[in-house]
Tab-separated table of C-alpha atoms in Angstrom:
chain	number	residue	atom	x	y	z
A	1	ASP	CA	-0.225	0.121	-0.347
A	2	LYS	CA	1.180	3.426	-0.975
A	3	THR	CA	1.209	5.904	2.023
A	4	THR	CA	1.816	9.998	2.794
A	5	LEU	CA	4.158	8.787	5.163
A	6	SER	CA	7.535	8.494	4.100
A	7	GLY	CA	9.498	5.490	4.133
A	8	THR	CA	9.158	1.503	3.452
A	9	ILE	CA	7.320	-0.193	6.761
A	10	ASN	CA	8.529	-3.522	7.313
A	11	ALA	CA	6.004	-5.117	9.095
A	12	PRO	CA	4.262	-9.962	9.372
A	13	TRP	CA	1.663	-7.762	7.612
A	14	LYS	CA	-1.572	-10.031	6.215
A	15	LEU	CA	-1.657	-9.614	2.340
A	16	THR	CA	-4.333	-9.932	-0.177
A	17	GLU	CA	-3.539	-13.063	-2.644
A	18	ASP	CA	-1.456	-10.984	-4.972
A	19	ARG	CA	1.056	-9.608	-1.895
A	20	LEU	CA	0.328	-6.224	-3.593
A	21	THR	CA	-2.202	-4.814	-0.495
A	22	LEU	CA	-3.008	-5.169	3.096
A	23	LEU	CA	-5.791	-7.061	3.636
A	24	GLU	CA	-8.183	-5.246	5.983
A	25	GLY	CA	-8.750	-6.102	9.943
A	26	ALA	CA	-8.058	-5.930	13.246
A	27	PHE	CA	-3.962	-7.608	12.794
A	28	ASN	CA	-2.917	-5.174	10.318
A	29	GLU	CA	-5.013	-2.311	12.186
A	30	GLU	CA	-3.124	-2.950	15.337
A	31	ILE	CA	0.076	-2.528	13.546
A	32	LEU	CA	-0.946	0.456	12.156
A	33	THR	CA	-2.271	2.217	14.966
A	34	GLU	CA	-0.219	1.055	18.149
A	35	VAL	CA	3.674	-0.363	16.791
A	36	LEU	CA	4.215	2.066	14.213
A	37	PRO	CA	3.353	5.561	15.448
A	38	LYS	CA	5.567	4.932	18.294
A	39	LEU	CA	8.446	3.751	15.845
A	40	VAL	CA	7.710	6.525	13.779
A	41	ALA	CA	8.115	8.891	16.629
A	42	MET	CA	11.680	6.881	18.146
A	43	SER	CA	12.899	7.403	14.577
A	44	LEU	CA	12.752	10.713	13.703
A	45	HIS	CA	16.042	11.621	15.040
A	46	ALA	CA	17.649	9.948	12.808
A	47	ILE	CA	15.981	11.828	9.790
A	48	ALA	CA	17.016	15.099	10.521
A	49	THR	CA	20.381	16.227	9.734
A	50	ASP	CA	22.839	19.578	10.084
A	51	ASP	CA	21.934	20.285	7.048
A	52	ASN	CA	18.049	19.795	6.758
A	53	PRO	CA	16.810	19.306	10.258
A	54	CYS	CA	13.488	19.825	8.822
A	55	ALA	CA	13.477	16.589	6.193
A	56	VAL	CA	11.469	15.195	9.550
A	57	ILE	CA	8.654	17.393	8.396
A	58	ASP	CA	8.418	15.941	4.846
A	59	ALA	CA	8.388	12.298	6.374
A	60	MET	CA	5.455	13.038	8.158
A	61	PRO	CA	2.322	12.186	6.897
A	62	ALA	CA	-0.345	14.835	5.214
A	63	ARG	CA	-3.575	15.932	6.327
A	64	GLY	CA	-5.207	12.497	5.157
A	65	ARG	CA	-8.226	13.972	3.460
A	66	GLU	CA	-7.294	11.729	0.525
A	67	PRO	CA	-5.812	8.947	1.649
A	68	ARG	CA	-3.364	6.605	-0.605
A	69	SER	CA	-4.977	3.570	0.474
A	70	TRP	CA	-6.812	2.398	3.614
A	71	GLY	CA	-3.586	1.594	5.677
A	72	ASP	CA	-3.009	5.606	4.896
A	73	ALA	CA	-6.223	6.283	6.329
A	74	VAL	CA	-6.306	4.158	9.124
A	75	LEU	CA	-2.162	5.217	10.424
A	76	ASN	CA	-2.770	8.731	9.374
A	77	SER	CA	-4.641	10.391	12.909
A	78	PRO	CA	-2.380	7.871	15.092
A	79	VAL	CA	1.028	8.886	14.177
A	80	MET	CA	-0.045	12.212	14.265
A	81	SER	CA	-0.784	11.760	17.301
A	82	ALA	CA	2.345	10.259	18.932
A	83	LEU	CA	4.628	12.911	16.950
A	84	GLY	CA	2.450	15.446	18.821
A	85	LYS	CA	3.308	14.088	22.204
A	86	ALA	CA	7.421	13.280	21.563
A	87	PRO	CA	10.385	16.134	19.943
A	88	SER	CA	9.320	16.065	16.520
A	89	ILE	CA	9.767	20.204	15.239
A	90	PRO	CA	12.623	21.186	14.730
A	91	ASP	CA	13.388	24.975	16.638
A	92	LEU	CA	15.755	27.538	14.675
A	93	THR	CA	19.076	25.796	16.454
A	94	GLY	CA	18.138	22.492	14.944
A	95	LYS	CA	17.089	20.438	17.717
A	96	LEU	CA	13.503	18.585	17.902
A	97	ARG	CA	10.901	19.672	20.625
A	98	PRO	CA	7.638	18.677	21.421
A	99	PRO	CA	4.733	20.996	19.600
A	100	SER	CA	3.327	22.162	23.348
A	101	GLY	CA	6.899	24.386	23.631
A	102	LEU	CA	7.235	26.080	20.247
A	103	ARG	CA	5.711	28.727	18.910
A	104	LEU	CA	5.709	29.610	14.862
A	105	HIS	CA	6.424	32.347	13.149
A	106	PRO	CA	3.614	34.358	10.677
A	107	ASP	CA	3.094	33.446	7.029
A	108	GLY	CA	3.873	34.913	4.230
A	109	ILE	CA	7.381	36.672	5.374
A	110	SER	CA	10.203	36.842	3.400
A	111	THR	CA	13.466	34.507	4.061
A	112	GLU	CA	15.223	37.855	3.608
A	113	ILE	CA	13.730	39.152	6.519
A	114	LEU	CA	13.490	36.210	8.883
A	115	ALA	CA	17.174	36.037	8.651
A	116	VAL	CA	17.136	38.897	10.338
A	117	TRP	CA	14.398	38.076	12.964
A	118	SER	CA	16.150	34.814	13.688
A	119	SER	CA	19.731	36.768	13.963
A	120	ALA	CA	18.219	38.384	17.226
A	121	CYS	CA	15.536	36.192	18.765
A	122	PRO	CA	16.805	35.701	22.181
A	123	GLU	CA	14.981	32.824	22.274
A	124	PRO	CA	15.822	30.517	19.369
A	125	GLY	CA	14.997	27.137	20.994
A	126	LYS	CA	10.918	28.497	21.358
A	127	TRP	CA	10.397	29.001	17.657
A	128	VAL	CA	10.212	26.884	14.917
A	129	HIS	CA	12.870	26.518	12.267
A	130	HIS	CA	12.584	28.816	9.514
A	131	GLY	CA	13.070	25.934	7.157
A	132	VAL	CA	9.208	25.656	7.517
A	133	GLY	CA	8.445	27.761	4.734
A	134	GLY	CA	6.537	25.858	2.274
A	135	ASP	CA	2.533	24.686	2.287
A	136	GLU	CA	2.903	21.755	2.985
A	137	ARG	CA	5.727	21.612	5.562
A	138	ARG	CA	3.738	24.612	7.381
A	139	SER	CA	0.554	22.743	6.928
A	140	LYS	CA	1.774	19.647	8.904
A	141	VAL	CA	3.464	21.851	11.247
A	142	LEU	CA	0.027	23.710	12.104
A	143	ARG	CA	-1.630	20.467	12.348
A	144	LEU	CA	0.715	19.624	15.311
A	145	LEU	CA	0.359	22.650	16.758
A	146	ASN	CA	-3.004	22.637	16.639
A	147	ALA	CA	-3.124	19.412	18.241
A	148	ALA	CA	-1.237	21.317	21.250
A	149	GLY	CA	-3.706	23.764	21.776
A	150	SER	CA	-1.788	26.372	19.569
A	151	ASP	CA	-1.339	27.999	16.514
A	152	ALA	CA	0.842	30.813	14.379
A	153	VAL	CA	1.582	33.980	16.492
A	154	ASP	CA	0.484	37.669	14.924
A	155	VAL	CA	3.209	40.090	13.329
A	156	ALA	CA	3.162	42.286	16.767
A	157	THR	CA	3.368	38.866	18.895
A	158	TRP	CA	5.900	38.002	16.810
A	159	LEU	CA	8.148	41.332	16.434
A	160	GLU	CA	7.851	41.942	20.420
A	161	SER	CA	9.663	38.793	21.010
A	162	LEU	CA	12.336	40.166	20.074
A	163	ILE	CA	12.546	42.570	23.088
A	164	GLY	CA	14.017	40.249	25.356
A	165	GLY	CA	16.568	41.076	28.268
A	166	ASP	CA	18.404	43.939	26.384
A	167	GLU	CA	15.688	46.113	26.018
A	168	VAL	CA	17.437	48.512	23.798
A	169	ALA	CA	19.020	45.817	21.806
A	170	GLY	CA	15.588	44.077	21.592
A	171	SER	CA	13.792	47.400	20.453
A	172	ILE	CA	16.346	48.089	17.496
A	173	ALA	CA	16.683	44.506	16.142
A	174	ALA	CA	12.464	44.523	16.246
A	175	LEU	CA	12.271	48.674	14.476
A	176	THR	CA	14.690	47.471	11.750
A	177	VAL	CA	12.202	44.252	10.975
A	178	ALA	CA	9.371	46.229	11.102
A	179	ALA	CA	10.939	49.178	8.821
A	180	GLN	CA	11.893	46.408	6.422
A	181	LEU	CA	7.913	44.181	6.623
A	182	LEU	CA	6.595	47.875	5.879
A	183	ASN	CA	8.853	48.457	2.751
A	184	GLU	CA	7.488	45.115	1.355
A	185	GLY	CA	3.986	46.414	1.451
A	186	ASP	CA	2.245	43.855	2.602
A	187	VAL	CA	-1.022	45.177	3.965
A	188	SER	CA	-2.400	42.403	6.805
A	189	ILE	CA	1.434	42.630	8.206
A	190	ILE	CA	1.780	46.619	8.048
A	191	ALA	CA	-1.531	46.475	10.370
A	192	GLY	CA	0.200	44.053	12.694
A	193	ILE	CA	3.130	46.487	12.627
A	194	SER	CA	0.979	49.239	13.663
A	195	ARG	CA	-0.065	47.404	17.158
A	196	ALA	CA	3.474	45.771	18.192
A	197	LYS	CA	5.080	47.587	21.196
A	198	ILE	CA	8.438	48.055	20.316
A	199	VAL	CA	9.686	50.934	20.819
A	200	LEU	CA	11.278	51.898	24.254
A	201	LEU	CA	10.144	55.495	25.405
A	202	GLU	CA	12.515	57.704	27.636
A	203	ASP	CA	10.591	56.228	30.772
A	204	GLY	CA	11.739	52.311	30.149
A	205	THR	CA	7.530	51.399	28.588
A	206	MET	CA	7.335	50.095	25.083
A	207	HIS	CA	5.087	51.627	22.808
A	208	VAL	CA	3.425	51.554	19.372
A	209	PRO	CA	5.815	52.994	16.462
A	210	GLY	CA	2.879	55.614	15.656
A	211	ARG	CA	3.547	57.941	13.703
A	212	GLY	CA	2.651	61.207	14.827
A	213	ARG	CA	1.911	59.841	18.797
A	214	VAL	CA	6.016	59.011	19.302
A	215	PHE	CA	8.899	61.665	18.822
A	216	VAL	CA	12.557	61.839	18.712
A	217	ARG	CA	13.804	63.788	21.195
A	218	SER	CA	15.446	67.679	19.891
A	219	HIS	CA	17.092	69.515	22.088
A	220	GLY	CA	14.778	71.954	24.059
A	221	ASP	CA	11.073	69.969	23.294
A	222	ASP	CA	9.020	69.845	25.804
A	223	THR	CA	8.122	66.781	27.247
A	224	SER	CA	4.007	67.849	28.255
A	225	GLY	CA	2.156	65.708	26.485
A	226	HIS	CA	4.469	64.069	23.987
A	227	LEU	CA	6.369	60.753	23.769
A	228	PHE	CA	9.462	60.743	23.025
A	229	ILE	CA	12.017	57.510	22.370
A	230	HIS	CA	14.463	56.497	24.519
A	231	SER	CA	18.185	58.385	24.076
A	232	ARG	CA	20.160	55.050	23.144
A	233	LEU	CA	17.597	54.356	20.365
A	234	ALA	CA	18.233	58.041	19.153
A	235	GLU	CA	21.985	57.621	19.283
A	236	SER	CA	21.961	54.259	17.260
A	237	PRO	CA	21.887	54.804	13.067
A	238	GLU	CA	20.286	51.447	12.667
A	239	ALA	CA	17.109	52.309	15.052
A	240	ARG	CA	16.926	56.589	13.690
A	241	GLY	CA	17.028	54.999	9.775
A	242	ALA	CA	13.978	52.104	11.069
A	243	LEU	CA	12.496	55.266	12.877
A	244	SER	CA	12.488	57.277	9.483
A	245	VAL	CA	11.177	54.636	7.275
A	246	LEU	CA	8.477	54.180	10.239
A	247	GLY	CA	7.334	57.766	10.381
A	248	ILE	CA	8.685	58.271	13.379
A	249	SER	CA	10.591	61.723	13.436
A	250	ILE	CA	11.981	64.697	15.182
A	251	LEU	CA	8.407	66.632	17.223
A	252	ASP	CA	8.435	69.452	14.114
A	253	ALA	CA	5.178	71.597	13.349
A	254	ALA	CA	3.692	68.972	11.238
A	255	GLY	CA	4.271	66.453	13.886
A	256	GLU	CA	2.480	68.681	16.225
A	257	TYR	CA	-0.404	68.869	13.671
A	258	ARG	CA	-0.404	65.222	13.539
A	259	HIS	CA	-0.094	64.074	17.683
A	260	ALA	CA	-3.049	66.839	18.077
A	261	LEU	CA	-5.540	64.968	15.026
A	262	GLN	CA	-4.491	61.335	16.512
A	263	GLU	CA	-5.159	62.418	20.360
A	264	SER	CA	-8.529	60.711	21.448
A	265	PRO	CA	-10.717	62.986	21.155
A	266	PRO	CA	-8.448	65.422	19.131
A	267	ARG	CA	-7.814	68.356	20.967
A	268	TRP	CA	-8.734	70.996	18.295
A	269	ILE	CA	-7.327	74.584	19.511
A	270	LYS	CA	-4.263	72.779	19.511
A	271	ALA	CA	-4.864	71.185	15.830
A	272	TRP	CA	-5.689	74.714	14.418
A	273	ASP	CA	-3.120	76.069	15.679
A	274	ALA	CA	-0.411	73.679	14.454
A	275	SER	CA	-1.682	73.834	10.654
A	276	ARG	CA	-1.431	77.799	10.407
A	277	THR	CA	2.637	76.633	10.874
A	278	LEU	CA	2.239	74.656	8.149
A	279	PRO	CA	1.115	74.943	4.216
A	280	VAL	CA	-2.043	73.669	3.482
A	281	ASP	CA	-1.234	71.433	1.103
A	282	THR	CA	1.387	70.189	3.752
A	283	ALA	CA	-1.651	70.376	6.363
A	284	VAL	CA	-4.450	69.092	3.701
A	285	GLU	CA	-2.246	65.544	3.217
A	286	ILE	CA	-2.064	64.934	7.076
A	287	THR	CA	-5.262	65.157	7.796
A	288	LYS	CA	-6.363	63.201	4.584
A	289	GLU	CA	-3.667	60.235	5.728
A	290	ILE	CA	-5.148	60.122	9.195
A	291	PHE	CA	-9.071	60.519	8.442
A	292	THR	CA	-9.063	59.318	4.705
A	293	ASP	CA	-12.589	59.461	3.828
A	294	GLY	CA	-13.844	60.866	7.092
A	295	VAL	CA	-12.562	64.448	6.455
A	296	LEU	CA	-15.892	65.890	6.057
A	297	SER	CA	-17.715	63.674	9.039
A	298	GLN	CA	-14.898	64.005	11.678
A	299	VAL	CA	-12.675	66.772	11.405
A	300	GLU	CA	-14.128	70.508	12.930
A	301	ALA	CA	-14.570	73.777	13.461
A	302	ARG	CA	-15.480	75.822	15.772
A	303	THR	CA	-18.539	77.661	15.575
A	304	ILE	CA	-19.849	81.431	16.503
A	305	GLU	CA	-21.885	80.466	19.025
A	306	GLY	CA	-18.249	78.339	20.824
A	307	GLN	CA	-19.565	74.740	20.079
A	308	TRP	CA	-16.993	72.003	17.889
A	309	ARG	CA	-18.787	70.811	14.921
A	310	PRO	CA	-17.818	68.829	11.791
A	311	ILE	CA	-17.345	70.695	8.896
A	312	SER	CA	-19.743	68.874	7.055
A	313	GLN	CA	-22.761	70.781	9.501
A	314	VAL	CA	-21.631	74.343	9.155
A	315	PHE	CA	-21.005	76.464	6.499
A	316	LEU	CA	-18.477	78.957	6.188
A	317	PRO	CA	-19.712	83.086	6.393
A	318	GLY	CA	-21.224	83.718	4.012
A	319	ALA	CA	-24.818	83.376	1.792
A	320	VAL	CA	-26.380	81.001	3.686
A	321	ILE	CA	-25.323	82.504	6.938
A	322	PRO	CA	-23.773	85.949	7.930
A	323	GLY	CA	-20.255	85.968	9.319
A	324	ASP	CA	-21.793	88.500	11.958
A	325	GLY	CA	-23.577	86.223	14.315
A	326	SER	CA	-26.871	87.733	14.167
A	327	ARG	CA	-28.240	84.198	13.398
A	328	ASP	CA	-27.876	80.600	13.433
A	329	ARG	CA	-24.763	80.996	14.857
A	330	LYS	CA	-24.324	77.235	16.153
A	331	PHE	CA	-24.209	76.663	12.201
A	332	VAL	CA	-21.506	78.768	10.956
A	333	VAL	CA	-17.586	78.713	11.359
A	334	ASP	CA	-16.415	81.584	13.562
A	335	GLY	CA	-14.449	83.941	11.176
A	336	ARG	CA	-12.529	85.254	14.146
A	337	PHE	CA	-11.231	82.084	15.498
A	338	HIS	CA	-10.016	81.135	12.276
A	339	HIS	CA	-9.503	83.459	10.362
A	340	ARG	CA	-6.140	82.536	9.469
A	341	ASP	CA	-7.391	78.695	8.380
A	342	MET	CA	-10.079	79.582	5.761
A	343	GLU	CA	-7.762	78.461	2.611
A	344	LEU	CA	-7.189	75.285	4.805
A	345	LEU	CA	-11.100	74.747	5.522
A	346	THR	CA	-11.755	75.533	1.694
A	347	ALA	CA	-9.107	72.139	0.740
A	348	LEU	CA	-10.313	70.025	2.900
A	349	GLY	CA	-14.356	70.555	1.906
A	350	ALA	CA	-15.814	73.555	4.054
A	351	VAL	CA	-18.292	75.575	1.988
A	352	SER	CA	-20.639	78.606	2.389
A	353	SER	CA	-23.560	77.350	0.740
A	354	PRO	CA	-24.615	73.764	-1.124
A	355	ILE	CA	-22.918	72.921	-3.919
A	356	ARG	CA	-22.892	70.266	-7.240
A	357	GLY	CA	-20.336	67.436	-8.083
A	358	GLY	CA	-17.878	66.006	-7.104
A	359	LEU	CA	-17.233	63.045	-4.742
A	360	LEU	CA	-19.410	64.641	-2.444
A	361	PRO	CA	-20.729	61.838	1.308
A	362	ASP	CA	-24.172	60.671	1.532
A	363	GLU	CA	-26.571	62.314	3.737
A	364	PRO	CA	-29.401	60.661	5.928
A	365	PHE	CA	-32.219	62.218	3.531
A	366	MET	CA	-30.381	60.931	0.878
A	367	THR	CA	-29.937	57.357	2.209
A	368	ALA	CA	-33.559	57.402	3.120
A	369	MET	CA	-35.001	58.947	0.061
A	370	ARG	CA	-32.889	55.111	-1.953
A	371	ASP	CA	-34.660	53.278	0.155
A	372	GLU	CA	-38.212	54.898	-0.940
A	373	LEU	CA	-37.047	54.266	-4.367
A	374	ARG	CA	-36.242	50.617	-4.047
A	375	GLU	CA	-39.571	49.994	-2.307
A	376	LEU	CA	-41.580	51.529	-5.098
A	377	TYR	CA	-39.383	49.475	-7.494
A	378	ARG	CA	-40.004	46.491	-5.481
A	379	LYS	CA	-43.817	46.854	-5.414
A	380	LYS	CA	-43.757	47.455	-9.040
A	381	TYR	CA	-41.522	44.591	-10.723
A	382	ASP	CA	-40.553	42.259	-7.970
A	383	PRO	CA	-40.880	42.505	-4.102
A	384	ARG	CA	-38.129	39.866	-3.769
A	385	THR	CA	-35.487	42.123	-5.123
A	386	PRO	CA	-32.785	42.924	-3.504
A	387	ASP	CA	-30.634	46.050	-2.136
A	388	ASN	CA	-28.005	45.623	-3.970
A	389	GLN	CA	-29.432	44.784	-7.466
A	390	ILE	CA	-31.637	48.420	-7.570
A	391	ASP	CA	-29.055	50.402	-8.657
A	392	VAL	CA	-30.694	54.221	-7.835
A	393	THR	CA	-28.744	56.777	-10.014
A	394	GLY	CA	-29.960	60.725	-10.832
A	395	PRO	CA	-28.001	63.734	-11.309
A	396	PRO	CA	-26.220	65.330	-8.384
A	397	LEU	CA	-27.846	66.482	-5.077
A	398	ALA	CA	-26.879	69.361	-4.010
A	399	TRP	CA	-24.584	69.175	-0.863
A	400	PRO	CA	-24.953	70.072	2.536
A	401	MET	CA	-28.854	69.912	2.916
A	402	ASP	CA	-29.319	68.143	6.012
A	403	VAL	CA	-28.231	71.386	8.222
A	404	LEU	CA	-30.964	73.504	5.964
A	405	PRO	CA	-34.001	72.346	7.760
A	406	ARG	CA	-32.358	73.680	11.436
A	407	LEU	CA	-31.627	77.464	10.343
A	408	SER	CA	-33.899	80.067	11.502
């Protein structure tokens, strides 16, 4: 019989008359489920070599979804169960260890970056050998880890594991790997980097590498409200290079603006003050980087009444609401406070009266109107038609309109 377990298995098998196939029965099944698994687990050390410690993974049976024979189906689970309790997976040094004591790196990491990470790993005996890179090897290792209640770690955990006894060296190593990962551009990996606490701060704590949240100290910087990297990171050319790739720089006007916008909630007085020292196009770029498609609904301006409201819910002084404060003070931008911000407000999408055209956001009345039109369509044609199959089109509507009924 052919099996997905590599090698030749010699035993006093009971065979068919042509002596080519195992007979299904208790005798052969006992060998396959009781004797063979122990033999395989005991023999793995003879398969692994210094040059190819992951050869033991190649010898293991496949997952068993498409067995090659009756014998293959019978031996699969017992063999893998035995391997799950024995030293069966090579660590970074090549030594075989039980699955329960190992961790597996994230998928999709290049061999070059794995090598950099491996050279700085403080606990090589706790990590699966990086030779487990192909789909088949990784699948077998994951099967053993899953049976032991474990799984591959995420990118953030993988980076944070480089922080060992020497936190400075560990932070530098983790930042270096993170910068290389960022350059590869994988979206899921980049998201993992943003959650990794790998930046050593002046107070000895670790922080995520957030652009606009953590800074390199410049002489005379006020520490109030800001997080600065540890001085030994700042002294390291390797760390400074990695920090630059990750967007961590000296606290300047752009950094002050970004930091104010990223606070929760944003500090709008501080943000608008910082924006006034920047070119308008720079402030627009930073704002859109942080709020992406939510600029109109999330960026707030101060009204004459003194409230802070999203710019989609207020008008600039002009045709709809005068700027003298004579009426509708809660819906008009305070021209005195924002007298230096009008160009930036306009560039971000604020208007003095409703406009048409462009990529403008939906308002509640637009959503309600589309829902009503879809219901009319269903009543007239087919009541079972789902929303995503009914396109509602027409000329562009004026924006913003929701605020108009609230004006005097």
